[in-house]
Short mmCIF file of C-alpha atoms in Angstrom, two decimals:
data_model
loop_
_atom_site.label_atom_id
_atom_site.label_comp_id
_atom_site.label_asym_id
_atom_site.label_seq_id
_atom_site.Cartn_x
_atom_site.Cartn_y
_atom_site.Cartn_z
CA MET A 1 54.34 15.90 192.23
CA ARG A 2 51.54 18.43 192.68
CA GLN A 3 52.67 20.24 189.52
CA LEU A 4 52.63 16.93 187.62
CA TYR A 5 49.05 16.24 188.73
CA LEU A 6 48.08 19.79 187.77
CA THR A 7 49.61 19.39 184.29
CA GLU A 8 47.87 16.04 183.77
CA GLY A 9 44.58 17.57 184.92
CA GLN A 10 44.96 20.46 182.50
CA GLU A 11 45.70 18.06 179.63
CA LEU A 12 42.62 15.98 180.48
CA ALA A 13 40.50 19.14 180.64
CA LYS A 14 41.78 20.29 177.23
CA LYS A 15 40.97 16.90 175.69
CA ARG A 16 37.49 16.96 177.22
CA HIS A 17 36.89 20.50 175.97
CA SER A 18 38.06 19.52 172.47
CA ARG A 19 35.68 16.56 172.46
CA VAL A 20 32.78 18.78 173.51
CA VAL A 21 33.54 21.25 170.71
CA MET A 22 33.84 18.46 168.13
CA ILE A 23 30.57 16.87 169.27
CA PHE A 24 28.66 20.12 168.86
CA LEU A 25 30.26 20.82 165.49
CA VAL A 26 29.19 17.35 164.29
CA LEU A 27 25.66 17.86 165.66
CA ILE A 28 25.39 21.23 163.88
CA ILE A 29 26.49 19.63 160.59
CA ILE A 30 23.96 16.78 161.01
CA VAL A 31 21.07 19.14 161.79
CA PHE A 32 22.22 21.41 158.94
CA MET A 33 21.95 18.50 156.47
CA ILE A 34 18.55 17.49 157.86
CA SER A 35 17.31 21.08 157.68
CA MET A 36 18.19 21.30 153.99
CA ASN A 37 15.64 18.51 153.38
CA VAL A 38 12.84 20.11 155.43
CA GLY A 39 10.24 22.32 153.78
CA VAL A 40 7.24 22.44 151.50
CA SER A 41 9.41 21.59 148.48
CA LYS A 42 10.91 18.21 149.26
CA LEU A 43 14.55 17.57 148.43
CA SER A 44 16.10 14.17 149.03
CA VAL A 45 19.64 13.83 150.35
CA GLY A 46 20.82 12.89 146.86
CA GLU A 47 19.14 15.94 145.32
CA VAL A 48 20.70 18.20 147.95
CA VAL A 49 24.17 16.81 147.24
CA LYS A 50 23.68 17.16 143.48
CA THR A 51 22.43 20.72 143.87
CA LEU A 52 25.39 21.63 146.06
CA PHE A 53 27.67 20.48 143.21
CA ASN A 54 25.68 22.48 140.59
CA GLN A 55 23.95 19.40 139.18
CA GLY A 56 20.42 20.16 140.35
CA THR A 57 17.47 21.65 138.50
CA ALA A 58 16.74 25.38 138.46
CA HIS A 59 13.92 24.84 140.97
CA GLN A 60 16.17 22.87 143.34
CA GLU A 61 18.87 25.55 143.15
CA LEU A 62 16.29 28.25 143.87
CA VAL A 63 14.93 26.42 146.92
CA LEU A 64 18.34 25.49 148.33
CA PHE A 65 20.55 28.48 147.56
CA ASP A 66 18.02 31.33 147.65
CA PHE A 67 15.84 30.23 150.57
CA ARG A 68 17.12 27.42 152.78
CA LEU A 69 20.87 28.01 152.97
CA PRO A 70 20.63 31.71 153.95
CA ARG A 71 17.92 30.90 156.47
CA MET A 72 20.03 28.19 158.11
CA LEU A 73 23.10 30.40 158.18
CA ILE A 74 21.05 33.15 159.84
CA SER A 75 19.85 30.60 162.43
CA ILE A 76 23.45 29.67 163.25
CA LEU A 77 24.66 33.28 163.42
CA VAL A 78 21.67 34.36 165.55
CA GLY A 79 22.18 31.45 167.93
CA MET A 80 25.87 32.28 168.34
CA GLY A 81 25.15 35.96 168.89
CA LEU A 82 22.37 35.50 171.45
CA ALA A 83 24.22 32.77 173.36
CA THR A 84 27.41 34.82 173.62
CA ALA A 85 25.44 37.91 174.66
CA GLY A 86 23.73 35.88 177.38
CA ALA A 87 27.05 34.48 178.63
CA VAL A 88 28.50 37.99 178.86
CA MET A 89 25.45 39.36 180.69
CA GLN A 90 25.54 36.50 183.17
CA GLY A 91 29.25 37.03 183.73
CA VAL A 92 29.08 40.81 184.08
CA SER A 93 26.06 40.83 186.39
CA ARG A 94 26.93 37.57 188.20
CA ASN A 95 23.28 36.70 187.66
CA ALA A 96 22.49 33.18 186.48
CA LEU A 97 19.12 34.35 185.09
CA ALA A 98 20.47 37.17 182.90
CA ASP A 99 19.39 36.95 179.26
CA PRO A 100 18.84 39.57 176.53
CA GLY A 101 15.16 38.69 176.32
CA ILE A 102 14.47 38.59 180.04
CA LEU A 103 16.39 41.82 180.70
CA GLY A 104 14.40 43.74 178.07
CA ILE A 105 17.17 44.17 175.48
CA ASN A 106 15.17 42.37 172.80
CA ALA A 107 12.12 44.45 173.64
CA GLY A 108 14.09 47.68 173.22
CA ALA A 109 15.37 46.52 169.84
CA GLY A 110 11.83 45.57 168.82
CA LEU A 111 10.45 48.98 169.78
CA ALA A 112 13.12 50.76 167.73
CA ILE A 113 12.43 48.59 164.69
CA MET A 114 8.69 49.10 165.09
CA LEU A 115 9.10 52.89 165.14
CA TYR A 116 11.49 52.69 162.20
CA ILE A 117 9.26 50.68 159.86
CA SER A 118 6.29 52.91 160.65
CA PHE A 119 7.94 55.65 158.57
CA PHE A 120 8.02 53.54 155.40
CA PRO A 121 5.04 53.15 153.05
CA ALA A 122 5.60 49.39 152.89
CA THR A 123 7.71 46.93 154.83
CA ALA A 124 9.45 45.89 151.63
CA ASP A 125 11.05 49.36 151.49
CA VAL A 126 12.85 48.93 154.82
CA PRO A 127 16.62 48.95 154.13
CA VAL A 128 17.93 45.60 155.33
CA PHE A 129 21.37 46.84 156.35
CA ALA A 130 19.85 49.55 158.53
CA LEU A 131 17.90 47.10 160.71
CA PRO A 132 20.85 46.03 162.92
CA ILE A 133 21.88 49.65 163.50
CA ILE A 134 18.35 50.71 164.44
CA ALA A 135 17.97 47.67 166.70
CA ILE A 136 21.28 48.43 168.44
CA ILE A 137 20.22 52.03 169.09
CA GLY A 138 16.96 50.88 170.68
CA ALA A 139 18.61 48.09 172.67
CA ALA A 140 21.43 50.38 173.87
CA GLY A 141 18.93 52.97 175.06
CA THR A 142 17.01 50.29 176.94
CA ALA A 143 20.21 48.87 178.44
CA LEU A 144 21.21 52.35 179.62
CA ILE A 145 17.86 52.83 181.36
CA ILE A 146 18.12 49.42 183.04
CA TYR A 147 21.72 50.07 184.06
CA MET A 148 20.91 53.47 185.59
CA LEU A 149 17.89 52.11 187.48
CA SER A 150 19.85 49.07 188.74
CA TYR A 151 23.02 50.88 189.78
CA LYS A 152 23.48 52.18 193.32
CA ARG A 153 26.44 54.21 194.42
CA HIS A 154 28.85 52.31 196.71
CA GLU A 155 26.90 49.12 195.97
CA GLY A 156 27.23 48.68 192.23
CA ILE A 157 24.71 46.47 190.46
CA SER A 158 22.74 43.97 192.48
CA PRO A 159 22.00 40.81 190.42
CA MET A 160 18.42 40.56 191.64
CA ARG A 161 17.79 44.29 191.23
CA LEU A 162 19.10 44.07 187.65
CA LEU A 163 16.79 41.15 186.88
CA LEU A 164 13.68 42.79 188.35
CA THR A 165 14.43 46.11 186.66
CA GLY A 166 14.92 44.39 183.30
CA ILE A 167 11.64 42.50 183.62
CA ALA A 168 9.78 45.70 184.55
CA VAL A 169 11.28 47.70 181.67
CA ALA A 170 10.56 44.87 179.22
CA ALA A 171 6.93 44.76 180.40
CA GLY A 172 6.60 48.52 179.95
CA ILE A 173 8.07 48.42 176.42
CA SER A 174 5.83 45.50 175.46
CA SER A 175 2.78 47.44 176.63
CA LEU A 176 3.87 50.48 174.62
CA MET A 177 4.37 48.32 171.54
CA LEU A 178 0.91 46.84 171.99
CA VAL A 179 -0.60 50.33 171.96
CA LEU A 180 1.44 51.38 168.92
CA THR A 181 0.29 48.35 166.92
CA LEU A 182 -3.20 49.88 166.85
CA MET A 183 -1.85 52.58 164.54
CA LEU A 184 -0.17 50.20 162.06
CA THR A 185 -1.54 49.22 158.68
CA PRO A 186 -2.38 45.49 158.19
CA ASP A 187 0.82 44.72 156.24
CA LYS A 188 3.02 46.42 158.82
CA TYR A 189 1.16 44.69 161.64
CA GLN A 190 1.76 41.32 159.96
CA PHE A 191 5.46 42.16 159.65
CA LEU A 192 5.69 43.12 163.32
CA ALA A 193 3.72 40.08 164.49
CA THR A 194 6.10 37.82 162.58
CA TRP A 195 9.08 39.63 164.08
CA LEU A 196 7.78 39.44 167.65
CA ALA A 197 7.10 35.71 167.34
CA GLY A 198 10.77 35.10 166.60
CA SER A 199 10.51 33.78 163.07
CA ILE A 200 13.64 33.50 160.90
CA TRP A 201 11.88 35.66 158.33
CA GLY A 202 14.96 37.20 156.68
CA SER A 203 15.63 34.19 154.47
CA ASN A 204 17.87 35.75 151.83
CA TRP A 205 21.55 36.62 151.50
CA LYS A 206 21.02 40.33 152.19
CA PHE A 207 20.05 39.53 155.77
CA VAL A 208 23.07 37.24 156.14
CA MET A 209 25.36 40.03 154.98
CA ALA A 210 23.60 42.53 157.26
CA LEU A 211 24.24 40.38 160.34
CA LEU A 212 27.61 38.81 159.50
CA PRO A 213 29.84 41.91 160.07
CA TRP A 214 28.47 42.42 163.58
CA ILE A 215 29.14 38.79 164.48
CA LEU A 216 32.65 38.85 163.00
CA ILE A 217 33.56 42.04 164.86
CA LEU A 218 31.89 41.62 168.25
CA LEU A 219 32.51 37.91 168.92
CA PRO A 220 36.33 38.23 168.75
CA LEU A 221 36.23 41.43 170.81
CA ILE A 222 34.30 39.68 173.55
CA TYR A 223 36.58 36.64 173.42
CA VAL A 224 39.61 38.90 173.91
CA LYS A 225 37.93 40.14 177.11
CA SER A 226 37.22 36.60 178.37
CA ASN A 227 39.86 36.90 181.10
CA VAL A 228 38.17 40.11 182.30
CA LEU A 229 34.92 38.15 182.67
CA ASN A 230 36.78 35.58 184.77
CA VAL A 231 38.04 38.34 187.06
CA LEU A 232 34.60 40.00 187.33
CA ASN A 233 33.16 36.69 188.51
CA LEU A 234 35.40 36.91 191.58
CA GLY A 235 33.44 39.90 192.84
CA ASP A 236 33.92 43.66 192.67
CA SER A 237 36.24 43.95 195.66
CA LEU A 238 38.65 41.26 194.54
CA ALA A 239 38.50 42.42 190.89
CA THR A 240 39.42 45.95 191.99
CA GLY A 241 42.26 44.57 194.07
CA LEU A 242 43.61 42.79 190.97
CA GLY A 243 43.76 46.11 189.13
CA THR A 244 40.61 45.82 187.02
CA SER A 245 38.61 48.96 186.26
CA ILE A 246 35.29 47.33 187.05
CA GLU A 247 32.73 49.83 185.80
CA ARG A 248 34.64 50.65 182.61
CA GLU A 249 35.11 46.98 181.69
CA ARG A 250 31.52 46.19 182.64
CA ARG A 251 30.17 48.98 180.40
CA TRP A 252 32.25 47.89 177.40
CA LEU A 253 31.26 44.26 177.78
CA LEU A 254 27.59 45.13 178.22
CA LEU A 255 27.74 47.36 175.14
CA ALA A 256 29.27 44.53 173.08
CA ALA A 257 26.64 42.07 174.39
CA VAL A 258 23.84 44.52 173.56
CA GLY A 259 25.25 44.94 170.06
CA LEU A 260 25.34 41.18 169.54
CA ALA A 261 21.83 40.62 170.86
CA ALA A 262 20.26 43.55 168.99
CA SER A 263 21.88 42.79 165.64
CA SER A 264 20.83 39.15 165.99
CA VAL A 265 17.19 39.79 166.78
CA SER A 266 17.00 42.47 164.07
CA VAL A 267 17.01 39.73 161.42
CA SER A 268 15.36 36.94 163.41
CA GLY A 269 12.78 38.60 165.62
CA GLY A 270 12.31 38.32 169.35
CA ILE A 271 13.84 34.92 170.05
CA GLY A 272 14.23 34.58 173.81
CA PHE A 273 15.85 32.14 176.24
CA VAL A 274 18.78 31.23 173.94
CA GLY A 275 21.05 33.52 175.96
CA LEU A 276 19.79 31.83 179.12
CA ILE A 277 19.98 28.16 178.13
CA ALA A 278 23.18 28.01 176.06
CA PRO A 279 25.59 29.44 178.68
CA HIS A 280 24.15 27.16 181.37
CA VAL A 281 24.57 24.06 179.19
CA ALA A 282 28.11 25.14 178.29
CA ARG A 283 28.95 25.79 181.95
CA GLN A 284 27.80 22.29 182.90
CA LEU A 285 29.95 20.77 180.16
CA VAL A 286 33.21 22.75 180.31
CA GLY A 287 33.13 24.80 183.52
CA ALA A 288 33.09 28.53 184.16
CA LYS A 289 36.36 29.57 182.49
CA HIS A 290 35.21 31.99 179.79
CA GLN A 291 38.04 31.20 177.36
CA ILE A 292 36.28 27.88 176.62
CA LEU A 293 32.80 28.74 177.94
CA LEU A 294 32.16 31.44 175.31
CA PRO A 295 32.94 29.28 172.21
CA VAL A 296 30.98 26.30 173.56
CA ALA A 297 28.01 28.52 174.48
CA ALA A 298 28.08 29.95 170.93
CA LEU A 299 27.95 26.42 169.46
CA VAL A 300 25.13 25.39 171.82
CA GLY A 301 23.15 28.50 170.83
CA ALA A 302 23.72 27.87 167.12
CA LEU A 303 22.54 24.27 167.47
CA LEU A 304 19.49 25.29 169.53
CA VAL A 305 18.20 27.91 167.08
CA LEU A 306 18.94 25.68 164.06
CA ILE A 307 16.99 22.80 165.64
CA ALA A 308 14.13 25.14 166.63
CA ASP A 309 13.83 26.54 163.10
CA THR A 310 13.98 23.04 161.57
CA ILE A 311 11.26 21.75 163.92
CA GLY A 312 9.13 24.84 163.28
CA ARG A 313 9.25 24.26 159.52
CA ALA A 314 8.57 20.52 159.82
CA ILE A 315 5.66 20.04 162.22
CA LEU A 316 2.85 22.07 160.58
CA GLN A 317 3.62 22.08 156.86
CA PRO A 318 2.78 24.01 154.71
CA SER A 319 2.55 26.49 157.62
CA GLU A 320 5.40 26.92 160.08
CA VAL A 321 5.86 27.58 163.77
CA PRO A 322 8.27 30.47 164.50
CA ALA A 323 11.58 29.37 165.96
CA GLY A 324 11.04 31.75 168.88
CA ILE A 325 7.96 29.79 169.98
CA VAL A 326 9.80 26.45 169.77
CA VAL A 327 12.68 27.86 171.86
CA ALA A 328 10.18 29.32 174.36
CA VAL A 329 8.57 25.90 174.83
CA ILE A 330 11.98 24.67 175.95
CA GLY A 331 13.22 27.82 177.64
CA ALA A 332 10.26 28.77 179.84
CA PRO A 333 10.31 25.54 181.91
CA TYR A 334 14.11 25.78 182.11
CA PHE A 335 13.85 29.36 183.40
CA LEU A 336 11.41 28.23 186.12
CA TYR A 337 13.75 25.35 187.00
CA LEU A 338 16.69 27.72 187.40
CA LEU A 339 14.58 30.13 189.44
CA ALA A 340 13.55 27.30 191.77
CA ARG A 341 17.18 26.24 192.19
CA LEU A 342 18.28 29.77 193.08
CA LYS A 343 15.66 29.90 195.85
CA GLU A 344 16.97 26.71 197.47
#
């Protein structure tokens, strides 16, 4: 009888998880269609449909295919990457407040990109496909520093020590970047300011192709390790007893999360809080089992960044508000709410 109840419960959970996934897929499609109509150049729903079927004017095809579609695809990919990276960091560190932005990973990527573009005579000369690699190098170096400062022999990584160390390192990198901006030319400063604000500035297919391989490689690799994340959540002692090589698995997962976060922000700028919000929303909806948590968190992140970019382009036309600022308006109060809950 108990086994029958367990089987029925598992079937109900699978159906609920499938409904959650379908709901978010539908929401992403709806926001995607709305986003195609948002911008300085107005396109009605009918014009969008005609253009998609190669029946639009040259101007409509330029606006839709060369500007809006790549930008929306980048928003979705960035949201998936940051959300998954946040879910991994929270699982590995067992810290509900872990996030690539809060832990300083985004700041490390930004510093590397800032140093990189300073060697080029103009920002237009920066090779697009090199940006994710440079960002990963900077983010990995920052993650290594944070890991070394947070780790204590015989104790491992304390969740609170990791959080405080990440915040301190991020503050130090931000201060260094502020000093370095004084040596930039006006065009490079404008480029960096746009990047730091979290604007989806890479609105062409080159940026999509620069980011896509990293997403296609790292997301499946992390999903394969989802059971390891489940074991790590049980605690170091129990995970070791189950035969898991804790530090080795933790390092590989952190490296994959850093790669996802750095490659994402390399084409979108310093968008924060996505890796914090999306895993929490997913956990509330489908539970803590990472086999379903990771895909749902990726969908939540994709929807969040797509909505943020759409709102940012709509509210102050012809100017736009960077998606990073829109996400921060939502994420900062949510971070304080989570912090207050952890103190209870």
